[in-house]
mmCIF file of C-alpha atoms in Angstrom:
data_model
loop_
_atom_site.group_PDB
_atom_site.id
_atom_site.type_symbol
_atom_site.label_atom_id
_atom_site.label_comp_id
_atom_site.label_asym_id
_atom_site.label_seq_id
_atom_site.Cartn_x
_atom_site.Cartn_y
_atom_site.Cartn_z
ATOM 1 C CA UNK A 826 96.345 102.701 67.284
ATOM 2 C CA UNK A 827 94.634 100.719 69.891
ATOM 3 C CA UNK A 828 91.366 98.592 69.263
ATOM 4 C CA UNK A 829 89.347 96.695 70.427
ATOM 5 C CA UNK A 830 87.539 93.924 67.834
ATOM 6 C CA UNK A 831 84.652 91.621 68.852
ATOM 7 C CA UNK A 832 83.508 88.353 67.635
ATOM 8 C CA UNK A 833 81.607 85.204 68.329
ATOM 9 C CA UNK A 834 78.347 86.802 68.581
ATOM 10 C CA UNK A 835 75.109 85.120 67.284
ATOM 11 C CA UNK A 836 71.463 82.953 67.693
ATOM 12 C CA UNK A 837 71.078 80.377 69.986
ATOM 13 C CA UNK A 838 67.890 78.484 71.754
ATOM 14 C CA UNK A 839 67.512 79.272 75.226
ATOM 15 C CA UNK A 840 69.661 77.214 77.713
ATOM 16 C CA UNK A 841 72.706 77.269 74.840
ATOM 17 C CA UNK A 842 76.009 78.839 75.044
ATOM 18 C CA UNK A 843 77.966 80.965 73.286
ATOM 19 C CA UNK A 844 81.545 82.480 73.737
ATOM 20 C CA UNK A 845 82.255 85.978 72.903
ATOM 21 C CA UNK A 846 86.325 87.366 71.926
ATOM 22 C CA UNK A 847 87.417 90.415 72.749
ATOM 23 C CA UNK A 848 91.188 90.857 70.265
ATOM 24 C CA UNK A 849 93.599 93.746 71.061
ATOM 25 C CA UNK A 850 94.811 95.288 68.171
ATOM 26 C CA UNK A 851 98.213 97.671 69.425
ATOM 27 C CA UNK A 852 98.213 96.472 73.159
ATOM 28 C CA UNK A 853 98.462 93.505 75.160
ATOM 29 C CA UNK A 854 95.630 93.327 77.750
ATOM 30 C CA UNK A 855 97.859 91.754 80.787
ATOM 31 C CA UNK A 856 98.126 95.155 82.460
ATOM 32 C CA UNK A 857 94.984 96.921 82.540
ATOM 33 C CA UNK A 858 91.219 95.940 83.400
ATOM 34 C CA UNK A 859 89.264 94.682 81.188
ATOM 35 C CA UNK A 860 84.896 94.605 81.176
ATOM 36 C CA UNK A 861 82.185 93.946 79.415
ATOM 37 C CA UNK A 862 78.657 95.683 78.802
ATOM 38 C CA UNK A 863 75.898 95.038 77.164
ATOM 39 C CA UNK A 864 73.099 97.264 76.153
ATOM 40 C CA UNK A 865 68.842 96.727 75.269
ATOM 41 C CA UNK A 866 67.139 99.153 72.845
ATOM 42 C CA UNK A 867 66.143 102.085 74.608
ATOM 43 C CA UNK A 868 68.261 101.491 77.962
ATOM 44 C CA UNK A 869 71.519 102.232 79.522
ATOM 45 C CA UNK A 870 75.300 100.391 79.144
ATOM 46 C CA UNK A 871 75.003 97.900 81.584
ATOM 47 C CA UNK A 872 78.220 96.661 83.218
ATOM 48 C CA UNK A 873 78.175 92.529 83.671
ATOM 49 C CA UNK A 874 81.480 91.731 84.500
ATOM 50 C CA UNK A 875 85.203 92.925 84.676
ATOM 51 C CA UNK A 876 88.400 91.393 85.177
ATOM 52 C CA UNK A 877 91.349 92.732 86.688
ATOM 53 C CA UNK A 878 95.260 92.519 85.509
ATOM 54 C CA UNK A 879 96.124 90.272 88.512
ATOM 55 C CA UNK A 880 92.808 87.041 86.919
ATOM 56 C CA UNK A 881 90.928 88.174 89.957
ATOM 57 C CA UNK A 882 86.786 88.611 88.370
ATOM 58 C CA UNK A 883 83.399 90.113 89.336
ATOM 59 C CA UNK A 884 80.221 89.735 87.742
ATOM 60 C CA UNK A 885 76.931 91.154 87.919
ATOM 61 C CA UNK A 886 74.037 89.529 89.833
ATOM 62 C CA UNK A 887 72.180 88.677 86.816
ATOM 63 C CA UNK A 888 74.682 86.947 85.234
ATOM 64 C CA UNK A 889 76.749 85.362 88.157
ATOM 65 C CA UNK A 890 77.247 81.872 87.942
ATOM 66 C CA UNK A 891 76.001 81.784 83.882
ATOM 67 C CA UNK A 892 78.675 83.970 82.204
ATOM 68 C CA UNK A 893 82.902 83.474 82.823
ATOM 69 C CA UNK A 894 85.226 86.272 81.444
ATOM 70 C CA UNK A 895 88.682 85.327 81.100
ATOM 71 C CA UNK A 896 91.509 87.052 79.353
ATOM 72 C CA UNK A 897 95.443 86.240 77.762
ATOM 73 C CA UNK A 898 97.225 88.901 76.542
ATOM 74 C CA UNK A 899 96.338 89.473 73.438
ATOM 75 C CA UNK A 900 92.119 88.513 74.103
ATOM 76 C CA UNK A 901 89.477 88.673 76.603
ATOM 77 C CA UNK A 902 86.699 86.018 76.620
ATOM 78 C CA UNK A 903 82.773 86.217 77.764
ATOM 79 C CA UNK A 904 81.825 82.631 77.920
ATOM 80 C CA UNK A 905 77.836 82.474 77.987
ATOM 81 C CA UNK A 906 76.721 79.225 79.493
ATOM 82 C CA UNK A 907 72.381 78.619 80.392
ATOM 83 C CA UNK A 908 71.616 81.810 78.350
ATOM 84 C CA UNK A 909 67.997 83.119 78.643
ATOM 85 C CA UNK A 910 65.745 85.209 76.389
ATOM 86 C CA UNK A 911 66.397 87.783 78.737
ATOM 87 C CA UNK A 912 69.762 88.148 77.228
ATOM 88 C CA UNK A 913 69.014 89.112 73.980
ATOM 89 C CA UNK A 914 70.815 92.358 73.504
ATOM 90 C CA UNK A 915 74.904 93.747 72.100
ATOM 91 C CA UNK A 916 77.491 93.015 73.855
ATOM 92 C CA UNK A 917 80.505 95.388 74.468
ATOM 93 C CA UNK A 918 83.820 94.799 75.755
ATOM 94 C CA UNK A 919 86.240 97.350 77.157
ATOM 95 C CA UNK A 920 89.689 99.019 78.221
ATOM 96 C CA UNK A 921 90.515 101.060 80.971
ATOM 97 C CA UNK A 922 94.537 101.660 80.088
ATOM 98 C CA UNK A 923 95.000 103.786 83.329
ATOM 99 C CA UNK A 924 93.646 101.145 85.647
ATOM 100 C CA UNK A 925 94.579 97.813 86.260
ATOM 101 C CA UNK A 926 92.220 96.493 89.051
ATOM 102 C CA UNK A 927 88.105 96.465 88.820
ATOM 103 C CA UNK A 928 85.300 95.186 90.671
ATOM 104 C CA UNK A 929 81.604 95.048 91.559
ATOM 105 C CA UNK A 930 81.862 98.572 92.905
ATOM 106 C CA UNK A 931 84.217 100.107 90.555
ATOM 107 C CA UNK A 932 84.952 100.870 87.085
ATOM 108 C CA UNK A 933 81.818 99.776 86.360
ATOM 109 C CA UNK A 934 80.239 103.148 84.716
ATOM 110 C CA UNK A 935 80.885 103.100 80.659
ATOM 111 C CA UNK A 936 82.495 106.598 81.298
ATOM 112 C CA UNK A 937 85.435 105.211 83.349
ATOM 113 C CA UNK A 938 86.584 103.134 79.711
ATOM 114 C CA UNK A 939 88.319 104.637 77.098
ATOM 115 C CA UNK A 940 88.089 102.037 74.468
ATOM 116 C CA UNK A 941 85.266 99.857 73.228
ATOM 117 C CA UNK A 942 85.044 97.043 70.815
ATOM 118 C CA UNK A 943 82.107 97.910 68.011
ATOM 119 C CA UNK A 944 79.432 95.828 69.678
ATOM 120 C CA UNK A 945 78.457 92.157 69.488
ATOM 121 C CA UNK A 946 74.919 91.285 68.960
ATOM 122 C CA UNK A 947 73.713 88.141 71.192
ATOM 123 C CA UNK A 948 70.151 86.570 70.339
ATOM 124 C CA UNK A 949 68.476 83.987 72.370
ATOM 125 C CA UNK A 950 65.343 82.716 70.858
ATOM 126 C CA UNK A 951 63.934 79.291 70.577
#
């Protein structure tokens, strides 16, 4: 049975860091992309940043430059760097096992990924 299981979610003071895990439980995550979401109260899924099987990454504008995904074959990583108030909200990685390349402009809709961790919460408050 494939999951996905999330961790390393929590408070921190504006500017701060934090660095969110992403563990595969019955697959290894070398072959397929790999993305995470996050979601405010009240609003859509909103795709932040993907990476592909081959290391290649994208991010979305608002958190270019701040955030880093990463992945090994058995985790994928959201590291969190300058975080702002404004990024308050859960988190939410995800598998697409049919695909194994992603970008700005693709797979970036929550309906093109089959498999979700259960959400991460992420406050930043001073």
């Amino acid at each position: 049975q494939v999951q996905l299981v999330e961790s390393g979610g929590g408070v921190v003071q504006p500017g701060g860091s934090l660095r969110l895990s992403c563990e595969a439980v019955g697959l290894t995550l070398d072959h397929y992309a790999i993305a995470w979401f996050r979601q405010a109260p009240g609003k859509e899924r909103e795709w932040i940043s993907c990476i592909s099987s081959d290391g290649s990454t994208s991010y979305a504008d608002s958190v270019k430059g701040r955030f880093t995904i990463s992945s090994d074959k058995k985790t994928a990583y959201l590291q969190m760097n300058s975080l702002e108030p404004e990024d308050t909200t859960v988190y939410y990685c995800a598998a697409n096992l049919m695909r194994s390349r992603c970008g700005s402009s693709y797979l970036t809709t929550i309906y093109e990924y089959a498999y979700w961790g259960q959400g991460a919460q992420v406050t930043v408050a001073s």
